[in-house]
Amino acid sequence: RNLKPLGNNAIGGLQRPVSGMVARSWGDKLPGGESSKGIYIQPRPNSDVVAPVDGKIEYAGMFRSYGQLLIISTSDGYHILLSGMARIHGTPGQTVKSGEPVGRMPDREIPPPELYLEVRRSGEPMDPARWMKGG
């Protein structure tokens, strides 16, 4: 399938939003039995979260069971979803640059903080690892 560049970055241009171990990858089985539609990264407590791509904040706030949810849209139709943060910095309509702080993880050890990252195009989840810089 033909992959277009993500935002104004070439493929391989999705910055890791937080440092940490990838706890679950795209397609891994989740506790409920469904497959993961994104990746789960376990950073240190209270870590800053940065925008993985240049774009515009479409949504920032509480959403269902996701907790704090941030959705960033790119100029070419991708949506990047980030959840698991304790706080979000930014409001809908705001433009963000890749690497700019957009949130902070919970300050707790148990359960360990976990950031969820999902990439969507036309509502379809895609494997974020395709665009991650340096794995």
mmCIF file of C-alpha atoms in Angstrom:
data_model
loop_
_atom_site.group_PDB
_atom_site.id
_atom_site.type_symbol
_atom_site.label_atom_id
_atom_site.label_comp_id
_atom_site.label_asym_id
_atom_site.label_seq_id
_atom_site.Cartn_x
_atom_site.Cartn_y
_atom_site.Cartn_z
ATOM 1 C CA ARG A 1 0.000 0.000 0.000
ATOM 2 C CA ASN A 2 1.198 3.470 -0.831
ATOM 3 C CA LEU A 3 2.274 5.427 2.259
ATOM 4 C CA LYS A 4 2.332 9.198 2.074
ATOM 5 C CA PRO A 5 4.694 11.284 4.186
ATOM 6 C CA LEU A 6 3.364 12.118 7.635
ATOM 7 C CA GLY A 7 2.937 15.872 8.054
ATOM 8 C CA ASN A 8 5.815 17.774 6.505
ATOM 9 C CA ASN A 9 8.152 15.024 7.676
ATOM 10 C CA ALA A 10 9.196 12.129 5.481
ATOM 11 C CA ILE A 11 8.385 8.554 6.533
ATOM 12 C CA GLY A 12 10.492 7.873 9.601
ATOM 13 C CA GLY A 13 9.736 11.370 10.813
ATOM 14 C CA LEU A 14 7.506 10.742 13.823
ATOM 15 C CA GLN A 15 9.338 11.906 16.947
ATOM 16 C CA ARG A 16 8.991 9.722 20.004
ATOM 17 C CA PRO A 17 6.682 11.723 22.310
ATOM 18 C CA VAL A 18 8.341 10.469 25.500
ATOM 19 C CA SER A 19 11.393 8.395 26.472
ATOM 20 C CA GLY A 20 10.680 4.939 27.785
ATOM 21 C CA MET A 21 10.267 1.284 27.041
ATOM 22 C CA VAL A 22 7.597 0.197 24.557
ATOM 23 C CA ALA A 23 5.362 -1.974 26.733
ATOM 24 C CA ARG A 24 2.975 -3.011 23.950
ATOM 25 C CA SER A 25 3.311 -2.650 20.196
ATOM 26 C CA TRP A 26 0.881 -2.401 17.295
ATOM 27 C CA GLY A 27 -1.119 -5.638 17.015
ATOM 28 C CA ASP A 28 -0.248 -6.964 20.491
ATOM 29 C CA LYS A 29 -3.125 -8.614 22.359
ATOM 30 C CA LEU A 30 -4.609 -6.415 25.073
ATOM 31 C CA PRO A 31 -6.099 -7.650 28.371
ATOM 32 C CA GLY A 32 -9.638 -7.407 26.917
ATOM 33 C CA GLY A 33 -8.654 -9.677 24.004
ATOM 34 C CA GLU A 34 -8.619 -7.045 21.255
ATOM 35 C CA SER A 35 -5.453 -6.061 19.359
ATOM 36 C CA SER A 36 -3.563 -2.853 20.073
ATOM 37 C CA LYS A 37 -4.190 -0.139 17.488
ATOM 38 C CA GLY A 38 -1.186 1.854 18.667
ATOM 39 C CA ILE A 39 1.861 1.616 20.919
ATOM 40 C CA TYR A 40 2.144 1.930 24.702
ATOM 41 C CA ILE A 41 5.301 3.584 26.048
ATOM 42 C CA GLN A 42 6.227 3.427 29.760
ATOM 43 C CA PRO A 43 8.159 6.583 30.701
ATOM 44 C CA ARG A 44 9.401 7.743 34.081
ATOM 45 C CA PRO A 45 6.748 9.300 36.343
ATOM 46 C CA ASN A 46 6.176 13.026 35.742
ATOM 47 C CA SER A 47 7.901 12.927 32.310
ATOM 48 C CA ASP A 48 7.211 15.672 29.794
ATOM 49 C CA VAL A 49 5.381 14.628 26.641
ATOM 50 C CA VAL A 50 6.260 16.352 23.351
ATOM 51 C CA ALA A 51 4.380 16.657 20.071
ATOM 52 C CA PRO A 52 5.563 13.832 17.791
ATOM 53 C CA VAL A 53 4.778 15.867 14.662
ATOM 54 C CA ASP A 54 3.991 19.401 13.456
ATOM 55 C CA GLY A 55 0.261 19.968 13.421
ATOM 56 C CA LYS A 56 -2.821 21.513 14.947
ATOM 57 C CA ILE A 57 -4.512 20.443 18.183
ATOM 58 C CA GLU A 58 -7.971 19.111 17.298
ATOM 59 C CA TYR A 59 -8.928 17.885 20.768
ATOM 60 C CA ALA A 60 -7.467 18.272 24.254
ATOM 61 C CA GLY A 61 -9.257 17.015 27.359
ATOM 62 C CA MET A 62 -10.953 14.110 29.087
ATOM 63 C CA PHE A 63 -12.413 11.468 26.780
ATOM 64 C CA ARG A 64 -14.237 8.304 27.872
ATOM 65 C CA SER A 65 -11.862 5.732 29.365
ATOM 66 C CA TYR A 66 -8.824 7.295 27.665
ATOM 67 C CA GLY A 67 -8.466 9.932 30.390
ATOM 68 C CA GLN A 68 -6.647 13.001 29.091
ATOM 69 C CA LEU A 69 -6.672 12.724 25.282
ATOM 70 C CA LEU A 70 -4.756 14.901 22.838
ATOM 71 C CA ILE A 71 -5.427 14.715 19.093
ATOM 72 C CA ILE A 72 -3.061 16.478 16.693
ATOM 73 C CA SER A 73 -3.942 16.708 12.997
ATOM 74 C CA THR A 74 -1.314 17.074 10.280
ATOM 75 C CA SER A 75 -1.613 19.124 7.104
ATOM 76 C CA ASP A 76 -1.965 15.968 4.994
ATOM 77 C CA GLY A 77 -4.800 14.230 6.806
ATOM 78 C CA TYR A 78 -3.196 12.185 9.568
ATOM 79 C CA HIS A 79 -4.336 12.290 13.195
ATOM 80 C CA ILE A 80 -1.985 11.511 16.078
ATOM 81 C CA LEU A 81 -3.718 10.445 19.315
ATOM 82 C CA LEU A 82 -1.914 10.604 22.660
ATOM 83 C CA SER A 83 -3.479 9.485 25.953
ATOM 84 C CA GLY A 84 -2.415 8.524 29.461
ATOM 85 C CA MET A 85 -1.148 11.971 30.461
ATOM 86 C CA ALA A 86 -1.992 13.627 33.783
ATOM 87 C CA ARG A 87 -1.992 17.092 32.182
ATOM 88 C CA ILE A 88 -2.223 18.498 28.662
ATOM 89 C CA HIS A 89 -0.616 21.809 27.676
ATOM 90 C CA GLY A 90 -2.476 23.252 24.719
ATOM 91 C CA THR A 91 -5.949 24.000 23.465
ATOM 92 C CA PRO A 92 -7.924 23.082 20.343
ATOM 93 C CA GLY A 93 -6.948 25.206 17.349
ATOM 94 C CA GLN A 94 -3.399 25.736 18.647
ATOM 95 C CA THR A 95 -0.505 24.926 16.276
ATOM 96 C CA VAL A 96 2.308 22.774 17.681
ATOM 97 C CA LYS A 97 5.765 21.961 16.373
ATOM 98 C CA SER A 98 7.411 18.548 16.625
ATOM 99 C CA GLY A 99 9.320 18.383 19.929
ATOM 100 C CA GLU A 100 7.222 21.076 21.632
ATOM 101 C CA PRO A 101 5.971 20.073 25.130
ATOM 102 C CA VAL A 102 2.259 19.177 25.011
ATOM 103 C CA GLY A 103 1.715 17.346 28.301
ATOM 104 C CA ARG A 104 3.025 15.635 31.386
ATOM 105 C CA MET A 105 2.740 12.056 32.585
ATOM 106 C CA PRO A 106 1.277 11.141 36.006
ATOM 107 C CA ASP A 107 3.650 11.390 38.968
ATOM 108 C CA ARG A 108 3.222 7.841 40.297
ATOM 109 C CA GLU A 109 5.041 4.521 40.368
ATOM 110 C CA ILE A 110 2.066 2.121 40.584
ATOM 111 C CA PRO A 111 0.546 1.529 38.189
ATOM 112 C CA PRO A 112 3.426 2.736 36.039
ATOM 113 C CA PRO A 113 2.547 5.667 33.773
ATOM 114 C CA GLU A 114 1.802 4.574 30.206
ATOM 115 C CA LEU A 115 1.500 6.834 27.165
ATOM 116 C CA TYR A 116 -0.656 5.543 24.322
ATOM 117 C CA LEU A 117 0.210 6.696 20.785
ATOM 118 C CA GLU A 118 -2.009 6.031 17.784
ATOM 119 C CA VAL A 119 -1.686 7.185 14.167
ATOM 120 C CA ARG A 120 -4.845 7.401 12.046
ATOM 121 C CA ARG A 121 -5.507 8.259 8.434
ATOM 122 C CA SER A 122 -9.151 8.638 7.338
ATOM 123 C CA GLY A 123 -10.183 7.127 10.681
ATOM 124 C CA GLU A 124 -8.108 3.971 10.142
ATOM 125 C CA PRO A 125 -5.422 3.167 12.734
ATOM 126 C CA MET A 126 -1.951 2.536 11.248
ATOM 127 C CA ASP A 127 1.241 1.119 12.773
ATOM 128 C CA PRO A 128 3.109 4.106 14.315
ATOM 129 C CA ALA A 129 6.406 2.201 14.145
ATOM 130 C CA ARG A 130 6.435 2.850 10.386
ATOM 131 C CA TRP A 131 7.195 6.511 11.082
ATOM 132 C CA MET A 132 9.123 6.416 14.360
ATOM 133 C CA LYS A 133 12.613 7.864 14.345
ATOM 134 C CA GLY A 134 15.203 5.536 15.801
ATOM 135 C CA GLY A 135 12.755 2.849 16.920
#
